[in-house]
Amino acid sequence: MGPRKALTTVVALGGGVFLLGAAVLRLETQLTGVPGQFMAAQCEVSESRGDDEWKCGGSFRADDNSFVIPKVEVDTTFATKPTGLVPVVVDDETSTTAVEQDYSVWLYPGATGLLCLGVGAWNVRSAIRRPKQEPVAAPA
């Protein structure tokens, strides 16, 4: 395996693990967390890929009114600056990060992570696989 393929493999495997891990954590929060409403208090523009998106912090109130978190950040960006309540999920009353209630916050990173892991695994497989030896014809 040459240096380019080795570097590609390391980046693909590392990126795949990171993205898949982030996706699993977000999915776990959505499945087992406490739903509630996020109210943005401060937002700043987060420029990525040419589009202006908003990174916001604010407060969280559980839907069952069991607790309030005065300072929490949403772990993704918003396409437009939120002006009202946004449905989110937190792990518990000690959380500092909230996750939007949207499948795309875990599906896209998870799918990309799986793709990266697939590329890395393919590179490893092709590096350790030996080429088949063709049978040598017996001399006549």
XYZ file of N, CA, C and O in Angstrom:
560
model
N 0.864 -1.173 0.000
C 0.000 0.000 0.000
C 0.901 1.224 0.000
O 1.761 1.371 0.854
N 0.674 2.099 -0.972
C 1.458 3.316 -1.079
C 1.053 4.347 -0.041
O 0.035 4.201 0.647
N 1.828 5.434 0.076
C 1.524 6.454 1.090
C 0.180 7.140 0.871
O -0.507 7.469 1.833
N -0.204 7.362 -0.380
C -1.510 8.008 -0.625
C -2.654 7.128 -0.173
O -3.601 7.588 0.452
N -2.576 5.851 -0.527
C -3.645 4.931 -0.148
C -3.668 4.743 1.369
O -4.738 4.644 1.968
N -2.501 4.718 1.995
C -2.436 4.579 3.452
C -3.071 5.797 4.132
O -3.842 5.654 5.088
N -2.754 6.994 3.637
C -3.332 8.207 4.207
C -4.849 8.239 3.998
O -5.601 8.576 4.915
N -5.293 7.876 2.808
C -6.731 7.820 2.525
C -7.428 6.844 3.468
O -8.514 7.118 3.978
N -6.786 5.710 3.697
C -7.366 4.695 4.576
C -7.469 5.199 6.008
O -8.511 5.044 6.655
N -6.415 5.824 6.513
C -6.426 6.341 7.887
C -7.489 7.428 8.044
O -8.255 7.430 9.014
N -7.564 8.341 7.088
C -8.562 9.422 7.155
C -9.973 8.849 7.061
O -10.880 9.264 7.799
N -10.180 7.892 6.158
C -11.514 7.298 5.997
C -11.945 6.569 7.265
O -13.086 6.727 7.720
N -11.059 5.773 7.840
C -11.416 5.039 9.053
C -11.627 5.984 10.241
O -12.601 5.845 10.995
N -10.740 6.971 10.404
C -10.895 7.931 11.504
C -12.153 8.778 11.358
O -12.905 8.967 12.314
N -12.374 9.299 10.154
C -13.582 10.095 9.912
C -14.839 9.279 10.066
O -15.846 9.757 10.601
N -14.789 8.027 9.616
C -15.955 7.157 9.741
C -16.320 6.889 11.188
O -17.496 6.942 11.565
N -15.313 6.611 12.005
C -15.559 6.363 13.431
C -16.123 7.618 14.096
O -17.085 7.553 14.869
N -15.536 8.775 13.783
C -16.009 10.036 14.382
C -17.460 10.322 13.993
O -18.299 10.606 14.849
N -17.758 10.265 12.693
C -19.108 10.583 12.230
C -20.140 9.580 12.732
O -21.240 9.958 13.145
N -19.792 8.307 12.706
C -20.720 7.293 13.190
C -20.948 7.442 14.690
O -22.075 7.294 15.175
N -19.893 7.780 15.431
C -20.045 8.001 16.869
C -20.963 9.168 17.178
O -21.828 9.086 18.059
N -20.786 10.272 16.445
C -21.657 11.438 16.648
C -23.106 11.097 16.319
O -24.030 11.506 17.032
N -23.311 10.334 15.263
C -24.670 9.957 14.864
C -25.330 9.070 15.927
O -26.499 9.263 16.270
N -24.573 8.125 16.457
C -25.119 7.225 17.476
C -25.482 8.003 18.737
O -26.538 7.772 19.337
N -24.631 8.948 19.151
C -24.938 9.743 20.341
C -26.204 10.580 20.147
O -27.041 10.677 21.047
N -26.348 11.188 18.974
C -27.557 11.991 18.703
C -28.802 11.115 18.650
O -29.862 11.486 19.173
N -28.690 9.955 18.017
C -29.836 9.045 17.940
C -30.222 8.555 19.332
O -31.413 8.513 19.673
N -29.231 8.221 20.147
C -29.515 7.756 21.505
C -30.231 8.839 22.317
O -31.174 8.562 23.046
N -29.806 10.081 22.157
C -30.470 11.181 22.854
C -31.907 11.327 22.378
O -32.818 11.522 23.182
N -32.133 11.225 21.071
C -33.496 11.347 20.559
C -34.400 10.221 21.043
O -35.575 10.435 21.301
N -33.854 9.013 21.181
C -34.671 7.868 21.574
C -34.942 7.811 23.073
O -36.017 7.388 23.493
N -33.965 8.219 23.897
C -34.114 8.040 25.343
C -34.145 9.347 26.124
O -34.315 9.316 27.344
N -33.984 10.483 25.451
C -33.893 11.759 26.147
C -35.236 12.345 26.540
O -36.298 11.755 26.330
N -35.169 13.529 27.095
C -36.349 14.255 27.558
C -36.713 15.314 26.513
O -35.910 16.208 26.238
N -37.904 15.232 25.935
C -38.305 16.239 24.950
C -38.685 17.549 25.629
O -39.138 17.571 26.772
N -38.463 18.625 24.901
C -38.814 19.931 25.433
C -38.684 21.008 24.375
O -38.595 20.720 23.182
N -38.659 22.251 24.830
C -38.606 23.399 23.934
C -37.363 24.234 24.225
O -37.047 24.500 25.384
N -36.708 24.639 23.169
C -35.522 25.483 23.252
C -35.910 26.897 22.855
O -36.596 27.102 21.854
N -35.473 27.873 23.638
C -35.678 29.281 23.313
C -34.310 29.919 23.148
O -33.521 29.966 24.092
N -34.024 30.380 21.944
C -32.721 30.970 21.645
C -32.571 32.310 22.352
O -33.449 33.162 22.283
N -31.429 32.493 23.030
C -31.129 33.751 23.689
C -30.054 34.517 22.926
O -30.137 35.724 22.771
N -29.047 33.803 22.456
C -27.994 34.433 21.670
C -27.653 33.507 20.498
O -27.586 32.304 20.653
N -27.480 34.117 19.341
C -27.131 33.373 18.129
C -26.018 34.110 17.408
O -25.938 35.330 17.452
N -25.183 33.346 16.743
C -24.127 33.937 15.918
C -24.097 33.212 14.585
O -24.453 32.038 14.493
N -23.672 33.931 13.564
C -23.608 33.356 12.231
C -22.439 32.387 12.166
O -21.334 32.689 12.589
N -22.732 31.212 11.655
C -21.712 30.186 11.450
C -21.620 29.951 9.956
O -22.489 29.321 9.369
N -20.572 30.506 9.341
C -20.442 30.387 7.886
C -19.826 29.044 7.538
O -18.715 28.739 7.951
N -20.565 28.263 6.786
C -20.048 26.975 6.331
C -20.528 26.723 4.909
O -21.692 26.909 4.591
N -19.641 26.327 4.060
C -19.936 26.010 2.661
C -20.668 27.145 1.948
O -21.535 26.916 1.120
N -20.380 28.377 2.295
C -20.967 29.509 1.601
C -22.337 29.927 2.111
O -22.806 31.001 1.814
N -23.004 29.077 2.881
C -24.321 29.420 3.413
C -24.172 29.916 4.843
O -23.414 29.365 5.629
N -24.904 30.970 5.167
C -24.909 31.454 6.540
C -25.896 30.608 7.342
O -27.067 30.487 6.987
N -25.400 30.011 8.397
C -26.241 29.255 9.303
C -26.048 29.820 10.699
O -25.091 30.535 10.961
N -26.961 29.497 11.597
C -26.967 30.087 12.925
C -26.659 29.049 13.989
O -27.278 28.000 14.052
N -25.694 29.363 14.838
C -25.344 28.549 16.003
C -25.921 29.283 17.209
O -25.623 30.461 17.418
N -26.756 28.597 17.980
C -27.494 29.295 19.041
C -27.374 28.623 20.399
O -27.212 27.412 20.505
N -27.470 29.451 21.415
C -27.557 29.020 22.798
C -28.768 29.674 23.434
O -29.238 30.711 22.967
N -29.266 29.067 24.474
C -30.447 29.626 25.129
C -30.892 28.740 26.270
O -30.076 28.095 26.923
N -32.194 28.682 26.488
C -32.731 27.912 27.600
C -33.602 26.760 27.093
O -34.077 26.772 25.963
N -33.798 25.779 27.976
C -34.594 24.594 27.662
C -35.618 24.379 28.753
O -35.325 24.498 29.936
N -36.848 24.068 28.345
C -37.908 23.701 29.290
C -38.480 22.368 28.847
O -38.890 22.203 27.700
N -38.489 21.402 29.771
C -39.039 20.082 29.473
C -40.525 20.196 29.175
O -41.222 21.033 29.758
N -41.007 19.360 28.260
C -42.431 19.394 27.893
C -43.343 19.102 29.075
O -44.461 19.623 29.143
N -42.871 18.281 30.025
C -43.692 17.976 31.197
C -43.463 18.957 32.347
O -43.948 18.751 33.460
N -42.717 20.045 32.072
C -42.396 21.082 33.064
C -41.682 20.546 34.293
O -41.752 21.152 35.364
N -40.965 19.420 34.158
C -40.274 18.840 35.308
C -38.979 19.575 35.639
O -38.528 19.543 36.782
N -38.381 20.236 34.651
C -37.163 20.997 34.912
C -36.922 21.998 33.792
O -37.489 21.912 32.710
N -36.058 22.975 34.113
C -35.631 24.002 33.172
C -34.108 24.040 33.211
O -33.509 23.978 34.284
N -33.497 24.141 32.045
C -32.050 24.324 31.960
C -31.824 25.742 31.444
O -32.207 26.057 30.316
N -31.247 26.627 32.251
C -31.112 28.020 31.842
C -30.099 28.254 30.726
O -30.224 29.209 29.969
N -29.093 27.384 30.632
C -28.059 27.594 29.619
C -27.771 26.278 28.901
O -27.219 25.348 29.501
N -28.148 26.214 27.631
C -27.944 25.023 26.818
C -27.662 25.451 25.383
O -28.119 26.515 24.950
N -26.869 24.662 24.667
C -26.593 24.931 23.252
C -27.170 23.806 22.419
O -27.175 22.656 22.848
N -27.623 24.136 21.234
C -28.084 23.123 20.289
C -26.868 22.677 19.494
O -26.079 23.499 19.032
N -26.688 21.365 19.352
C -25.451 20.847 18.766
C -25.385 20.943 17.243
O -24.384 20.558 16.660
N -26.406 21.440 16.604
C -26.377 21.653 15.155
C -26.679 23.110 14.862
O -26.993 23.885 15.761
N -26.580 23.488 13.609
C -26.882 24.866 13.224
C -28.280 24.955 12.636
O -28.844 23.962 12.187
N -28.819 26.151 12.634
C -30.134 26.416 12.075
C -29.974 27.134 10.741
O -29.098 27.987 10.590
N -30.837 26.824 9.778
C -30.796 27.496 8.473
C -31.183 28.960 8.606
O -30.646 29.820 7.912
N -32.133 29.252 9.480
C -32.543 30.631 9.756
C -32.489 30.842 11.269
O -32.591 29.890 12.042
N -32.346 32.079 11.660
C -32.282 32.392 13.086
C -33.628 32.061 13.730
O -34.673 32.565 13.299
N -33.629 31.203 14.756
C -34.901 30.850 15.388
C -35.503 32.041 16.134
O -34.807 32.729 16.863
N -36.793 32.260 15.921
C -37.477 33.372 16.571
C -38.466 32.906 17.628
O -38.957 33.705 18.406
N -38.754 31.624 17.647
C -39.698 31.098 18.626
C -39.148 29.843 19.270
O -37.944 29.596 19.274
N -40.049 29.048 19.820
C -39.653 27.809 20.458
C -39.287 26.763 19.412
O -39.931 26.648 18.377
N -38.242 25.998 19.701
C -37.766 24.940 18.800
C -37.826 23.622 19.570
O -37.268 23.528 20.666
N -38.494 22.592 19.021
C -38.532 21.301 19.712
C -37.164 20.625 19.696
O -36.568 20.457 18.632
N -36.670 20.274 20.887
C -35.367 19.618 21.040
C -35.487 18.519 22.091
O -36.517 18.378 22.757
N -34.399 17.757 22.249
C -34.323 16.699 23.254
C -32.992 16.847 23.989
O -31.977 17.160 23.378
N -33.001 16.642 25.312
C -31.772 16.617 26.105
C -31.687 15.270 26.815
O -32.689 14.578 26.981
N -30.470 14.910 27.247
C -30.302 13.639 27.957
C -30.978 13.663 29.327
O -31.689 12.748 29.696
N -30.723 14.723 30.104
C -31.317 14.856 31.436
C -31.184 16.302 31.897
O -30.752 17.168 31.135
N -31.530 16.571 33.154
C -31.536 17.954 33.655
C -30.147 18.551 33.828
O -30.020 19.745 34.061
N -29.079 17.759 33.694
C -27.721 18.280 33.799
C -27.080 18.531 32.432
O -25.911 18.904 32.365
N -27.819 18.349 31.368
C -27.267 18.484 30.011
C -26.886 19.922 29.698
O -27.514 20.865 30.175
N -25.854 20.068 28.890
C -25.462 21.379 28.381
C -25.678 21.469 26.877
O -25.468 22.517 26.293
N -26.092 20.360 26.259
C -26.303 20.308 24.826
C -27.656 19.688 24.527
O -28.044 18.692 25.144
N -28.356 20.271 23.570
C -29.643 19.750 23.125
C -29.525 19.273 21.685
O -28.676 19.737 20.929
N -30.389 18.342 21.304
C -30.414 17.780 19.955
C -31.772 18.083 19.345
O -32.808 17.859 19.977
N -31.754 18.604 18.121
C -33.013 18.872 17.435
C -33.801 17.595 17.217
O -33.221 16.528 17.029
N -35.113 17.692 17.209
C -35.967 16.537 16.943
C -36.166 16.407 15.438
O -37.217 16.724 14.895
N -35.126 15.920 14.765
C -35.129 15.780 13.321
C -34.227 14.603 12.975
O -33.111 14.504 13.495
N -34.696 13.723 12.119
C -33.910 12.542 11.778
C -32.603 12.884 11.066
O -31.634 12.132 11.116
N -32.541 14.030 10.407
C -31.350 14.370 9.626
C -30.124 14.644 10.504
O -29.002 14.542 10.021
N -30.310 14.952 11.797
C -29.154 15.245 12.649
C -28.345 13.996 12.970
O -27.197 14.090 13.374
N -28.930 12.819 12.802
C -28.158 11.587 12.992
C -28.036 10.776 11.702
O -27.060 10.047 11.512
N -29.001 10.894 10.799
C -28.981 10.063 9.587
C -27.841 10.439 8.642
O -27.092 9.569 8.187
N -27.667 11.717 8.347
C -26.633 12.133 7.399
C -25.214 11.868 7.911
O -24.398 11.305 7.184
N -24.891 12.234 9.168
C -23.553 11.878 9.651
C -23.356 10.365 9.746
O -22.275 9.849 9.466
N -24.402 9.644 10.126
C -24.284 8.193 10.231
C -24.045 7.535 8.887
O -23.186 6.657 8.755
N -24.784 7.954 7.876
C -24.608 7.390 6.537
C -23.232 7.737 5.978
O -22.561 6.893 5.375
N -22.795 8.969 6.192
C -21.462 9.369 5.732
C -20.380 8.591 6.473
O -19.382 8.169 5.873
N -20.561 8.380 7.762
C -19.610 7.590 8.539
C -19.514 6.156 8.052
O -18.421 5.591 7.942
N -20.671 5.565 7.736
C -20.649 4.204 7.198
C -19.943 4.151 5.852
O -19.193 3.210 5.571
N -20.176 5.149 5.023
C -19.505 5.204 3.723
C -17.990 5.312 3.903
O -17.221 4.609 3.236
N -17.553 6.186 4.805
C -16.116 6.331 5.071
C -15.520 5.022 5.597
O -14.432 4.615 5.167
N -16.218 4.371 6.517
C -15.724 3.094 7.029
C -15.655 2.051 5.922
O -14.726 1.232 5.885
N -16.614 2.073 5.012
C -16.598 1.148 3.880
C -15.399 1.368 2.980
O -14.740 0.409 2.551
N -15.084 2.629 2.692
C -13.908 2.945 1.865
C -12.635 2.495 2.573
O -11.755 1.872 1.964
N -12.526 2.777 3.856
C -11.351 2.361 4.610
C -11.211 0.845 4.662
O -10.121 0.305 4.475
N -12.324 0.157 4.897
C -12.286 -1.307 4.946
C -11.910 -1.889 3.585
O -11.166 -2.870 3.505
N -12.430 -1.300 2.526
C -12.088 -1.759 1.179
C -10.590 -1.600 0.922
O -9.951 -2.487 0.349
N -10.027 -0.479 1.331
C -8.591 -0.257 1.161
C -7.769 -1.270 1.961
O -6.765 -1.788 1.465
N -8.178 -1.537 3.188
C -7.461 -2.518 4.003
C -7.570 -3.901 3.365
O -6.580 -4.628 3.249
N -8.764 -4.251 2.928
C -8.981 -5.557 2.301
C -8.109 -5.716 1.065
O -7.487 -6.758 0.856
N -8.066 -4.692 0.238
C -7.281 -4.804 -0.994
C -5.778 -4.825 -0.701
O -5.016 -5.397 -1.463
N -5.348 -4.249 0.416
C -3.929 -4.240 0.754
C -3.466 -5.588 1.285
O -2.328 -5.993 1.043
N -4.340 -6.287 2.006
C -3.910 -7.560 2.586
C -4.242 -8.760 1.701
O -3.741 -9.849 1.944
N -5.078 -8.548 0.723
C -5.424 -9.647 -0.178
C -4.278 -9.890 -1.141
O -3.792 -8.964 -1.781
N -3.890 -11.107 -1.247
C -2.806 -11.448 -2.156
C -3.390 -11.749 -3.528
O -4.420 -12.392 -3.636
N -2.692 -11.327 -4.574
C -3.182 -11.669 -5.910
C -3.099 -13.182 -6.124
O -2.208 -13.837 -5.615
N -4.080 -13.686 -6.851
C -4.111 -15.115 -7.117
C -2.974 -15.491 -8.043
O -2.692 -14.805 -9.018
N -2.331 -16.600 -7.733
C -1.245 -17.095 -8.556
C -1.841 -17.939 -9.691
O -2.666 -18.817 -9.432
N -1.453 -17.625 -10.877
C -1.923 -18.432 -12.005
C -1.115 -19.717 -12.048
O 0.093 -19.710 -11.812
N -1.776 -20.833 -12.350
C -1.033 -22.099 -12.402
C -0.004 -22.080 -13.512
O -0.234 -21.555 -14.591
N 1.139 -22.643 -13.196
C 2.226 -22.707 -14.180
C 2.042 -23.976 -15.015
O 1.827 -25.065 -14.477
N 2.073 -23.808 -16.312
C 1.898 -24.965 -17.197
C 3.115 -25.859 -17.115
O 4.270 -25.391 -17.045
N 2.883 -27.139 -17.099
C 3.962 -28.119 -17.032
C 4.740 -28.127 -18.370
O 4.133 -27.984 -19.445
N 6.058 -28.224 -18.319
C 6.826 -28.223 -19.560
C 6.525 -29.473 -20.391
O 6.323 -30.555 -19.870
N 6.484 -29.305 -21.688
C 6.144 -30.415 -22.577
C 7.336 -31.262 -22.951
O 8.441 -31.001 -22.958
